[in-house]
Tab-separated table of C-alpha atoms in Angstrom:
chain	number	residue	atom	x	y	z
G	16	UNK	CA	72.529	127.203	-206.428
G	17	UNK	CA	74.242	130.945	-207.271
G	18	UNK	CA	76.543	130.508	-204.599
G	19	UNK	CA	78.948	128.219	-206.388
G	20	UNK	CA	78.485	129.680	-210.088
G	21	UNK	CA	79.751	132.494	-208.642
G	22	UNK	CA	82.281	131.158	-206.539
G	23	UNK	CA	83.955	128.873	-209.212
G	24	UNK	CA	83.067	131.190	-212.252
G	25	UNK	CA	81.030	128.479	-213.933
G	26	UNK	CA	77.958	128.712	-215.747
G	27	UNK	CA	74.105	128.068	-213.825
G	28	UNK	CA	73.642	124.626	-215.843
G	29	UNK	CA	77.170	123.518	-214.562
G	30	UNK	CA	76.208	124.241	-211.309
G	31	UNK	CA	72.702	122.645	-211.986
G	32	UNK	CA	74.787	119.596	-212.161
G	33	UNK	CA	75.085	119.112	-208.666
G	34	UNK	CA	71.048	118.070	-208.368
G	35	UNK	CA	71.264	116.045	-211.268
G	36	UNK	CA	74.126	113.814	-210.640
G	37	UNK	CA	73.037	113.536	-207.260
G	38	UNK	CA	69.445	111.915	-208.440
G	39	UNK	CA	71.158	110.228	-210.790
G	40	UNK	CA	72.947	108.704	-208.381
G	41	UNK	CA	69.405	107.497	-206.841
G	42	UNK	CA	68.564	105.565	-210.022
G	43	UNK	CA	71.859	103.786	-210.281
G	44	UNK	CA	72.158	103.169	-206.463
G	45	UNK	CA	69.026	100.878	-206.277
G	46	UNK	CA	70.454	98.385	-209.700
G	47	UNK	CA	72.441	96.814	-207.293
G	48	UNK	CA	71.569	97.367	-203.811
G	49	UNK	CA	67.343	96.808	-204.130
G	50	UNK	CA	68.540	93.468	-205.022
G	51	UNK	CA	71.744	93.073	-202.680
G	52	UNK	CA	69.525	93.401	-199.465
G	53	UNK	CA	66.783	90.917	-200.783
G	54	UNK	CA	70.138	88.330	-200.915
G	55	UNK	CA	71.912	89.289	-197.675
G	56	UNK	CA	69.259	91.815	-195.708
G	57	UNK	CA	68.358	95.109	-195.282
G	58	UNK	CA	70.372	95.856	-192.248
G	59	UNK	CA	74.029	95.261	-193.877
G	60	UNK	CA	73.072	97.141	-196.968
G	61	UNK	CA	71.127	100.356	-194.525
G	62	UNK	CA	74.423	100.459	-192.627
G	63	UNK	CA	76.954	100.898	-195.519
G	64	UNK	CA	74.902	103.178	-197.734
G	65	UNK	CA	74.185	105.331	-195.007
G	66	UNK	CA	77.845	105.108	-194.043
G	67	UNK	CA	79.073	106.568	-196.921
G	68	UNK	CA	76.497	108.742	-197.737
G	69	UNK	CA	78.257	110.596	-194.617
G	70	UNK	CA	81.779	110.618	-195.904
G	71	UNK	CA	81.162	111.487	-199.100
G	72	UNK	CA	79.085	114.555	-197.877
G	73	UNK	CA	82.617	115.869	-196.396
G	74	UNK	CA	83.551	116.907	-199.497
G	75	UNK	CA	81.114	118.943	-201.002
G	76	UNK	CA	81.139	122.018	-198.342
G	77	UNK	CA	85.417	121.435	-198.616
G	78	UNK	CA	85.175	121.576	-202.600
G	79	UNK	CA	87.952	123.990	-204.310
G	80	UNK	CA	86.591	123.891	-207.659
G	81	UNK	CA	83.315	122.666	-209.286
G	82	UNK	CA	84.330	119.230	-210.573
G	83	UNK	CA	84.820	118.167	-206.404
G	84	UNK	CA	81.091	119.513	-206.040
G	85	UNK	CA	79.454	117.599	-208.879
G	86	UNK	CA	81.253	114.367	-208.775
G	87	UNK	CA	81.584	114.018	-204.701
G	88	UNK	CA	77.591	114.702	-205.115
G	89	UNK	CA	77.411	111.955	-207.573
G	90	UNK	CA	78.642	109.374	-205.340
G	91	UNK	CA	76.532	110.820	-202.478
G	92	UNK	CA	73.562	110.434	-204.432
G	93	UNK	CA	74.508	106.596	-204.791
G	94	UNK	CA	75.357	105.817	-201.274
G	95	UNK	CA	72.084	107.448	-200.016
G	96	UNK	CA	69.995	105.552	-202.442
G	97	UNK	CA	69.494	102.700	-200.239
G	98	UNK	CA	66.944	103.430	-198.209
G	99	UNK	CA	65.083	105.498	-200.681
G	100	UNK	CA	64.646	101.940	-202.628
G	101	UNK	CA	64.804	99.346	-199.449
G	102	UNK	CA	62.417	100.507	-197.520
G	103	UNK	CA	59.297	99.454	-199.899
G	104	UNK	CA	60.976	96.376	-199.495
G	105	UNK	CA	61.253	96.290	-195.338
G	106	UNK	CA	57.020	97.178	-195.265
G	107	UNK	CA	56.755	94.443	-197.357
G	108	UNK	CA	58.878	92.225	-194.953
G	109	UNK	CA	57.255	93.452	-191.351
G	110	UNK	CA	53.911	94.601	-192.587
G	111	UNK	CA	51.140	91.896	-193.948
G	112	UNK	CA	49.526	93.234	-196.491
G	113	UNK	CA	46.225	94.448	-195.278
G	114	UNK	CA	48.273	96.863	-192.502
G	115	UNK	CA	50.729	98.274	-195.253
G	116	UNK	CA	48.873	101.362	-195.989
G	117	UNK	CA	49.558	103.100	-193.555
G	118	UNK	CA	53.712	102.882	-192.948
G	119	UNK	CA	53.591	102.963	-196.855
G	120	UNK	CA	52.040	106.188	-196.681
G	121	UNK	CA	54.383	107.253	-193.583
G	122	UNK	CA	57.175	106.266	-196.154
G	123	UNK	CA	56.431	107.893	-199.478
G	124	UNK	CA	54.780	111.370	-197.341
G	125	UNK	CA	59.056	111.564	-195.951
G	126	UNK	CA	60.533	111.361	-199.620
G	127	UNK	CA	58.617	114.428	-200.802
G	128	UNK	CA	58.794	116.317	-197.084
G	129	UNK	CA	62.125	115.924	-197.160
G	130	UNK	CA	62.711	117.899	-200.471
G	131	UNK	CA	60.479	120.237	-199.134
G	132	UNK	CA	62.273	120.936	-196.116
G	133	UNK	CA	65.224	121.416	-198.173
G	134	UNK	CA	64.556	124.795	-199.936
G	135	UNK	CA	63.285	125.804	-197.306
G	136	UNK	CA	66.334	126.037	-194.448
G	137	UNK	CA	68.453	125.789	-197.093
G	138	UNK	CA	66.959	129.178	-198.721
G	139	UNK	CA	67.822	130.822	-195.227
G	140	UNK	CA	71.341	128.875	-194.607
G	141	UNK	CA	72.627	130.052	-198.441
G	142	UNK	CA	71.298	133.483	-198.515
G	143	UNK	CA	72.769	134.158	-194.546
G	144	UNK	CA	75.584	131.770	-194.183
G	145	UNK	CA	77.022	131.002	-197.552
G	146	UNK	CA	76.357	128.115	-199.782
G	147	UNK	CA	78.940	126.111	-197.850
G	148	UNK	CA	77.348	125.817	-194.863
G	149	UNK	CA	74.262	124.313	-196.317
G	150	UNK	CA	76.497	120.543	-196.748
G	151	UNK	CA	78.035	121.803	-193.546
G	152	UNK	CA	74.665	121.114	-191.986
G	153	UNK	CA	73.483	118.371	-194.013
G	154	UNK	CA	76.971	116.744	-192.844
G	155	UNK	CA	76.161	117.278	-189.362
G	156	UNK	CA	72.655	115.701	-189.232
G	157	UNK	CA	73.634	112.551	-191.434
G	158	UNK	CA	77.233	112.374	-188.737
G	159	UNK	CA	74.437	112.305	-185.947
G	160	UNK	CA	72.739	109.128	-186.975
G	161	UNK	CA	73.583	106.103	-184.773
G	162	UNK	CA	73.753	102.877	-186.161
G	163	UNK	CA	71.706	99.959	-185.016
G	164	UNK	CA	73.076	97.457	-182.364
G	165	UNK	CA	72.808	94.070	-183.074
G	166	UNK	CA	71.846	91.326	-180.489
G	167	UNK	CA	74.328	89.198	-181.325
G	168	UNK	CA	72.101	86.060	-181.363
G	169	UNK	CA	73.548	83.598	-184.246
G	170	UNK	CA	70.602	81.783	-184.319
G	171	UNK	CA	68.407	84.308	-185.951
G	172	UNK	CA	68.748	83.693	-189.524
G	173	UNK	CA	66.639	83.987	-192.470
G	174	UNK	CA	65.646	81.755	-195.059
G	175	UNK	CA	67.861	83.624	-197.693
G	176	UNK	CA	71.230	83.003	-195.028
G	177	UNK	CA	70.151	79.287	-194.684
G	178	UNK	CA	70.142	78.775	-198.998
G	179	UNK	CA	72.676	81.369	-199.652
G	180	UNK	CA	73.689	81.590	-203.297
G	181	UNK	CA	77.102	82.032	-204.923
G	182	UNK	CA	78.094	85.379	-205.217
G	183	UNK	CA	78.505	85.548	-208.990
G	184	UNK	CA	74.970	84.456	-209.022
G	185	UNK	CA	73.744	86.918	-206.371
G	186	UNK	CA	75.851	89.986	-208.024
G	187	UNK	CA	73.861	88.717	-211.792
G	188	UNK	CA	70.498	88.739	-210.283
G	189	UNK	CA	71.349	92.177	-208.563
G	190	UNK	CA	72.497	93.673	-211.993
G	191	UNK	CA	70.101	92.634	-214.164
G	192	UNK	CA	66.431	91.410	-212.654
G	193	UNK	CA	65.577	95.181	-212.203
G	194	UNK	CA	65.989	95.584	-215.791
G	195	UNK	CA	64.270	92.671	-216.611
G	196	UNK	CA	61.115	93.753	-214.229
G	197	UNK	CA	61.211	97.617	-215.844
G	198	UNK	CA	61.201	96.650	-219.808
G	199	UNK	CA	58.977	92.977	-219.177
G	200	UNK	CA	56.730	94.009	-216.739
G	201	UNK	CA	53.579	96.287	-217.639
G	202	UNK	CA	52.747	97.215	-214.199
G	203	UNK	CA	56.292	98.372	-213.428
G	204	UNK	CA	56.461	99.835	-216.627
G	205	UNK	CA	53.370	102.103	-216.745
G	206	UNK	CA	53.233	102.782	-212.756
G	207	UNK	CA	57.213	103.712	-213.397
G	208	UNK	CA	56.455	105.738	-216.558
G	209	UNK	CA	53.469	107.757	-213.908
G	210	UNK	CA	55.357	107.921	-210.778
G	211	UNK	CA	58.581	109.571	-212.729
G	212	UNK	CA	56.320	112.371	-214.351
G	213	UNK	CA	55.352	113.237	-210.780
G	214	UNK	CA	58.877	113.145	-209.449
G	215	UNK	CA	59.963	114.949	-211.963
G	216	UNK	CA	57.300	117.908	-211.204
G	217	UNK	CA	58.584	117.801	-207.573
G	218	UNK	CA	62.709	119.022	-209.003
G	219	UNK	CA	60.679	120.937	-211.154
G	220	UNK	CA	58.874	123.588	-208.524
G	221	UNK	CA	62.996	123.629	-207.487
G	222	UNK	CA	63.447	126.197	-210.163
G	223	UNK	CA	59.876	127.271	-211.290
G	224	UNK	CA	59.331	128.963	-207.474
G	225	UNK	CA	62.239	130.736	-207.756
G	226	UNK	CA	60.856	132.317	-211.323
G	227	UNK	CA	57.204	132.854	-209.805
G	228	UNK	CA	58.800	134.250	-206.289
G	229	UNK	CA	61.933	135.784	-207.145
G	230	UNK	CA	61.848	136.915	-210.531
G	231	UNK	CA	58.691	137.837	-211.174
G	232	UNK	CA	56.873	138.797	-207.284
G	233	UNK	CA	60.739	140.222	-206.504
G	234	UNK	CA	60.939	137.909	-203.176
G	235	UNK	CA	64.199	136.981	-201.561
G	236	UNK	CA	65.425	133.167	-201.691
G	237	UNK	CA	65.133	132.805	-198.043
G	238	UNK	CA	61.074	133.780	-198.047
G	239	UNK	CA	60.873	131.875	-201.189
G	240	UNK	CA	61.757	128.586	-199.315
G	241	UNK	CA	59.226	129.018	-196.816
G	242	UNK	CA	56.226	128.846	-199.898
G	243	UNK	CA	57.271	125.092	-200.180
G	244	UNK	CA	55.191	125.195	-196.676
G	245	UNK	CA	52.047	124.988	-199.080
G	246	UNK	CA	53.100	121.792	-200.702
G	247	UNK	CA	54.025	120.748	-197.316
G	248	UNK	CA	50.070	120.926	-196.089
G	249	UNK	CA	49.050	119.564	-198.896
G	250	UNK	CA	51.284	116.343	-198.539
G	251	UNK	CA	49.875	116.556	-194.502
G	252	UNK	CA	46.061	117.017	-195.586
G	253	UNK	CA	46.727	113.641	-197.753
G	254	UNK	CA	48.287	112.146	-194.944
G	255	UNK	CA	44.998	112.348	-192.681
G	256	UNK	CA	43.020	110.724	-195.568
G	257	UNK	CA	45.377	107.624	-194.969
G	258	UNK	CA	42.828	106.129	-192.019
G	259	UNK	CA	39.674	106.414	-194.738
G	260	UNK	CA	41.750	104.418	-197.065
G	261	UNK	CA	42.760	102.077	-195.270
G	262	UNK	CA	38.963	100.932	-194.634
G	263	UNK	CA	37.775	101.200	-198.359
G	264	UNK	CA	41.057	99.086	-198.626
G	265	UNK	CA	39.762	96.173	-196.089
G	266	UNK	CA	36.444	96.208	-196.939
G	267	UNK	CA	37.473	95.909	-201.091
G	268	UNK	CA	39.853	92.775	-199.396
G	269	UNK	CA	37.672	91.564	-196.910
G	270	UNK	CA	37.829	87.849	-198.876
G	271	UNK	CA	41.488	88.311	-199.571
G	272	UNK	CA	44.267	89.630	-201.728
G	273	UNK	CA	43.779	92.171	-204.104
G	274	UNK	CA	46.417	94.422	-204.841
G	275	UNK	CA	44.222	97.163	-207.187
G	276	UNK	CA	42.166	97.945	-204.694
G	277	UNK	CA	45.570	99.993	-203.983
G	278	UNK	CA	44.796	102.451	-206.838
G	279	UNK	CA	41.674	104.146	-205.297
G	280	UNK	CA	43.727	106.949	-203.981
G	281	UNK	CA	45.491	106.906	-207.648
G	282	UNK	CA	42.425	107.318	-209.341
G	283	UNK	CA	41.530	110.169	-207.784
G	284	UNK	CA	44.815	111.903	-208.136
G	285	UNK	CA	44.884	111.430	-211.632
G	286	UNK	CA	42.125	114.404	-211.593
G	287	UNK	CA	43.357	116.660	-209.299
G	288	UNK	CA	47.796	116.411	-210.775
G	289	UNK	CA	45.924	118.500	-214.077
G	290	UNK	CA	44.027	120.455	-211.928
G	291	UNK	CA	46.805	121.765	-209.721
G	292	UNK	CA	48.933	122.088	-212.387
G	293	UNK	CA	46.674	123.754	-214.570
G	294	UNK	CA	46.196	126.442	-211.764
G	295	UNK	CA	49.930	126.876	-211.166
G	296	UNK	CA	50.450	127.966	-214.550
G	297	UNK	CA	48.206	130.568	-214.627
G	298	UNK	CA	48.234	131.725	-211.255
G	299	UNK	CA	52.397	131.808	-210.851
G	300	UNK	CA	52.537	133.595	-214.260
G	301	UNK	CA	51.503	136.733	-213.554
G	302	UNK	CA	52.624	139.411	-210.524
G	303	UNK	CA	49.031	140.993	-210.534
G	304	UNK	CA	47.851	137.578	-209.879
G	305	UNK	CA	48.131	136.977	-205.742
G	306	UNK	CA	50.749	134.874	-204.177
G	307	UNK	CA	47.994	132.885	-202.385
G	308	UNK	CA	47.235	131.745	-205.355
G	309	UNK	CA	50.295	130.001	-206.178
G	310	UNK	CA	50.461	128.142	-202.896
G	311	UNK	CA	46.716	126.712	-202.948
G	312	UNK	CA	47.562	125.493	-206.553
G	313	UNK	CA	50.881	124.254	-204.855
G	314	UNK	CA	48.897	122.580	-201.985
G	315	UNK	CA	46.523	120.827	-204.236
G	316	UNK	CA	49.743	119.679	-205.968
G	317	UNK	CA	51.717	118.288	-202.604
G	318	UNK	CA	47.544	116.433	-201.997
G	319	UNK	CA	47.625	114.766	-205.725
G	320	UNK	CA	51.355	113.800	-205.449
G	321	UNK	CA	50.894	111.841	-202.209
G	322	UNK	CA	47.796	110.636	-203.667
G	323	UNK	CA	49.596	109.408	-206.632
G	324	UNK	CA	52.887	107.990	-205.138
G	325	UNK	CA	51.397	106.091	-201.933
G	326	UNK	CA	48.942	104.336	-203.709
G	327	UNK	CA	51.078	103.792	-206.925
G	328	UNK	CA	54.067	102.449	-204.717
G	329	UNK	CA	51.738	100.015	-202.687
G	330	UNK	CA	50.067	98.796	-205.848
G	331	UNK	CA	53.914	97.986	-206.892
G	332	UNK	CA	54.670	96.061	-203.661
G	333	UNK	CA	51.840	94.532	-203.521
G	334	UNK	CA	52.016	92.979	-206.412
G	335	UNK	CA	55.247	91.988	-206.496
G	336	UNK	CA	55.494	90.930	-202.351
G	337	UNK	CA	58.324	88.618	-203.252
G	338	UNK	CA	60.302	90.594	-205.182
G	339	UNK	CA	59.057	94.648	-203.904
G	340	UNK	CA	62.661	96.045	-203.718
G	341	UNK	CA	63.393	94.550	-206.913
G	342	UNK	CA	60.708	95.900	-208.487
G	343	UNK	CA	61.234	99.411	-206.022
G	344	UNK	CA	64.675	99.594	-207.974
G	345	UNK	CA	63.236	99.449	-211.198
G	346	UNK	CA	60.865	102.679	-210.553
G	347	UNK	CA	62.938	104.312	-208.518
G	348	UNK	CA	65.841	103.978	-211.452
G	349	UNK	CA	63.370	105.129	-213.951
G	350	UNK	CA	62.213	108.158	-211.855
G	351	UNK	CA	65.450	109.337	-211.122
G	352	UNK	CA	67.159	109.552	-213.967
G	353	UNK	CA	64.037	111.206	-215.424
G	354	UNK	CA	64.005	113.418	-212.467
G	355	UNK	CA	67.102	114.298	-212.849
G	356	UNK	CA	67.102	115.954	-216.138
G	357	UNK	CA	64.343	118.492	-215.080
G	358	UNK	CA	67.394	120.391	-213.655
G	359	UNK	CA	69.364	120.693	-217.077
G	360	UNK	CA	66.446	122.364	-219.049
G	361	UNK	CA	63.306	123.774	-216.515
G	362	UNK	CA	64.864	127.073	-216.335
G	363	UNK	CA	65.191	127.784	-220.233
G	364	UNK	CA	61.869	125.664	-220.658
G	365	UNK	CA	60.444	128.599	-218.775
G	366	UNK	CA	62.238	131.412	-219.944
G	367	UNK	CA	61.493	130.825	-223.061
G	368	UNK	CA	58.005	129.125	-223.468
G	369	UNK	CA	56.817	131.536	-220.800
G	370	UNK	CA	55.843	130.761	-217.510
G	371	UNK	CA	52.024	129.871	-218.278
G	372	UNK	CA	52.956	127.652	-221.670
G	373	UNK	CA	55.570	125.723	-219.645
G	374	UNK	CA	52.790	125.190	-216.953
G	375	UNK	CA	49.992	124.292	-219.392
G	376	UNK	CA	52.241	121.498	-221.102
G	377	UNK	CA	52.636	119.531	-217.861
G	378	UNK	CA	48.984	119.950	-217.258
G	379	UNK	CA	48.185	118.328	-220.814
G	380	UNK	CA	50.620	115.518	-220.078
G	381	UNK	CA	49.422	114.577	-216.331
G	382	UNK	CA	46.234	114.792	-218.245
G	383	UNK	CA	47.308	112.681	-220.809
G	384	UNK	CA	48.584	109.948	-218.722
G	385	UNK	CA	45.497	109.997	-216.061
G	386	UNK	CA	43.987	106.748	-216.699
G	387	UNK	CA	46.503	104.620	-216.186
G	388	UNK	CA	45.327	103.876	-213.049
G	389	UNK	CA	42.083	102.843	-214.227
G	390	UNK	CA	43.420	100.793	-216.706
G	391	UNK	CA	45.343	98.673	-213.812
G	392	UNK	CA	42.138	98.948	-212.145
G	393	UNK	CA	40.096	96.763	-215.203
G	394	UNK	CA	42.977	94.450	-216.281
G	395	UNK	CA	45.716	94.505	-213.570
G	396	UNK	CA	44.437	91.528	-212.396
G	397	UNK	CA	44.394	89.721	-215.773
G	398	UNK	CA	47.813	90.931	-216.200
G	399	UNK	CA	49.376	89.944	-212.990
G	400	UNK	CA	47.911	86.204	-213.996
G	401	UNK	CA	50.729	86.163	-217.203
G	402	UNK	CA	53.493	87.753	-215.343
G	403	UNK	CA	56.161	84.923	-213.721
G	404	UNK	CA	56.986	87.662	-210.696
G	405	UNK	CA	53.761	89.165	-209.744
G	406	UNK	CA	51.646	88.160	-206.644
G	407	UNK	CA	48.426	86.022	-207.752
G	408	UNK	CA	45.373	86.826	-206.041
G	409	UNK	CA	44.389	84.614	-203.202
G	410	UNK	CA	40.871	86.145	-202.565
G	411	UNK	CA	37.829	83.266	-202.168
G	412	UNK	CA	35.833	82.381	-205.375
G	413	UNK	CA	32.143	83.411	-204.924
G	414	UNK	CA	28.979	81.941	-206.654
G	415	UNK	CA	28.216	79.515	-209.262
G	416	UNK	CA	30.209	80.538	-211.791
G	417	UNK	CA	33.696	80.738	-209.411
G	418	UNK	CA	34.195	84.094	-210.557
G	419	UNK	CA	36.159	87.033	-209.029
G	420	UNK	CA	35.514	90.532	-208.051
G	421	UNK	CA	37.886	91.770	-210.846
G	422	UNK	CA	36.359	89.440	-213.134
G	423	UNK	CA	33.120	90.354	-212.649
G	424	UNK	CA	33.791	94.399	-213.559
């Protein structure tokens, strides 16, 4: 990120620029192509997002000036949004819903590994290469991917081919139904309103390890990027709880659908987000303080996110099956743009609150917002009964009275 400030002579926030268009790019992305593939397929709408995610990666190690860099990154940040959104959308298409768990959890454990990774070779690329070669590399791995080959076979077609709509009415669904979903919907809304506070924290430790690492413990950027190993484990250690959840998940189901049984995970989360952040704030503060103590405050943080975002996203799809990447645009264009203001303002947030007042108000907002998910957990199912879009349960009525599991808490 100080490579091209001082390259180009701009200023750090300018520079900044080049995350935040990018995840902006993420939010718009998914308006039109979350609802594009549920029209025409995944596969079409996979091959050209990916497509041009690679040429428009070309110009950002090229760049002569710092307008290339932040508007080439834009566009990249659209292209690539399509699988981020999509693939909520492909679970919900291959996967029935009692086996989703687990590729869910696959799914959401990549899009915070990812940005993990990221720091972390690209700490050691800028510092010993050069900024440059950081999209130089990036450019390389997304040139590698192969497209897949098609069978050829005309007679596979789906239901959506065989009643294909016009295209005015397929590009007016695509543009507006996710905005419909994220301003009528309370379970997009809320779950949207959560899931962006915890993306946001994830561009956040971006900047804030640099402060606790390089500012205040004096460590270089490329040592730096290999602390985002702790939230790494913790995102792994979450992972192996994926098994035990899936079998408090069938046995809550066992007489059919019932999407809140998704929010278990959530619910326990919702405790630990305050709790890691809590200790990051006062542990990352300080350069008496140990550096373990940063990164077991950062694991517990990677644990709750996973936590959080698996069983949030599932609860999403699952109660919306028939319209998930719809309703994965809507999030995913909340969360974005929100995440991608964290860049323009984290570093002066922490300057000048202090490291451990910055900390301690995202500790008392994830505490704040912690029972959402046991709010969807009393009444989701009442309020999935009044929404048009959401999956109704299909679970067998018990005893005399007919009544529900949900209904009965």
């Amino acid at each position: 990120m100080t490579g091209p400030t001082k390259e180009f002579g701009t200023t750090q926030e300018i520079t900044n620029l080049t995350v935040t268009c990018f995840v902006i790019g993420f939010g718009i992305g998914p308006l039109f192509l979350a609802p594009l593939s549920e029209v025409l397929g995944r596969t079409v709408i996979y091959s050209i997002s990916l497509f041009l995610f690679f040429i428009f990666t070309l110009p950002a190690p090229l760049s002569k000036n710092i307008a290339t860099l932040v508007v080439t990154r834009q566009i990249a940040g659209i292209a690539a949004s399509a699988p981020v959104c999509n693939v909520g959308g492909s679970i919900a298409d291959v996967w029935e819903v009692k086996d989703r768990g687990a590729p869910m959890a696959l799914f959401s454990g990549t899009l915070f590994i990812g940005p993990c990774l990221g720091p972390m070779i690209g700490g050691w690329i800028g510092e010993r290469a050069g900024w440059r070669w950081i999209y130089w590399v990036l450019f390389m791995f997304v040139g590698a991917e192969k497209l897949r080959k098609e069978t050829g076979d005309d007679t596979y077609q789906t239901l959506e081919e065989l009643e294909r709509l016009p295209f005015s009415e397929v590009l007016k669904i695509a543009l507006i139904r996710p905005l419909v979903m994220l301003f009528t919907e309370p379970i997009v809304i809320f779950m949207s309103i959560y899931l962006s506070f915890v993306y946001s924290l994830l561009y956040l430790m971006f900047f804030a390890f640099p402060i606790a690492f390089v500012e205040i413990r004096g460590w270089g950027e490329g040592i730096t990027g290999i602390a985002f190993v702790s939230i790494m484990l913790g995102i792994f250690l979450a992972g192996f709880l994926v098994p035990f959840n899936e079998k408090v998940y069938a046995k809550a189901t066992q007489n059919g659908q019932y999407p809140e049984a998704r929010l278990y995970p959530m619910m326990w989360g919702a405790f630990l987000m305050p709790a890691a952040l809590f200790m990051f704030a006062f542990t990352g503060a300080y350069a008496h303080v140990h550096w373990i103590g940063v990164c077991i405050s950062s694991g517990v943080f990677g644990f709750a996110m996973i936590m959080l975002y698996v069983s949030a996203n599932s609860y999403i799809i699952d109660s919306y099956s028939s319209f998930a990447a719809t309703a994965m645009a809507a999030k995913t264009l909340l969360r974005s743009e929100i995440g991608a203001m964290v860049p323009l303002f984290v570093n002066q947030m922490f300057h000048h609150m202090g490291f451990q007042y910055a900390g301690l108000l995202l500790a008392l907002i994830a505490t704040a917002i912690a029972p959402i998910p046991f709010v969807f957990y009393r009444y989701g199912e009442m309020i999935r009964l009044k929404s048009k879009r959401a999956s109704k349960d299909k679970r067998v009525r018990d005893g005399a009275g007919g009544m529900s599991r949900a209904e009965k808490v």
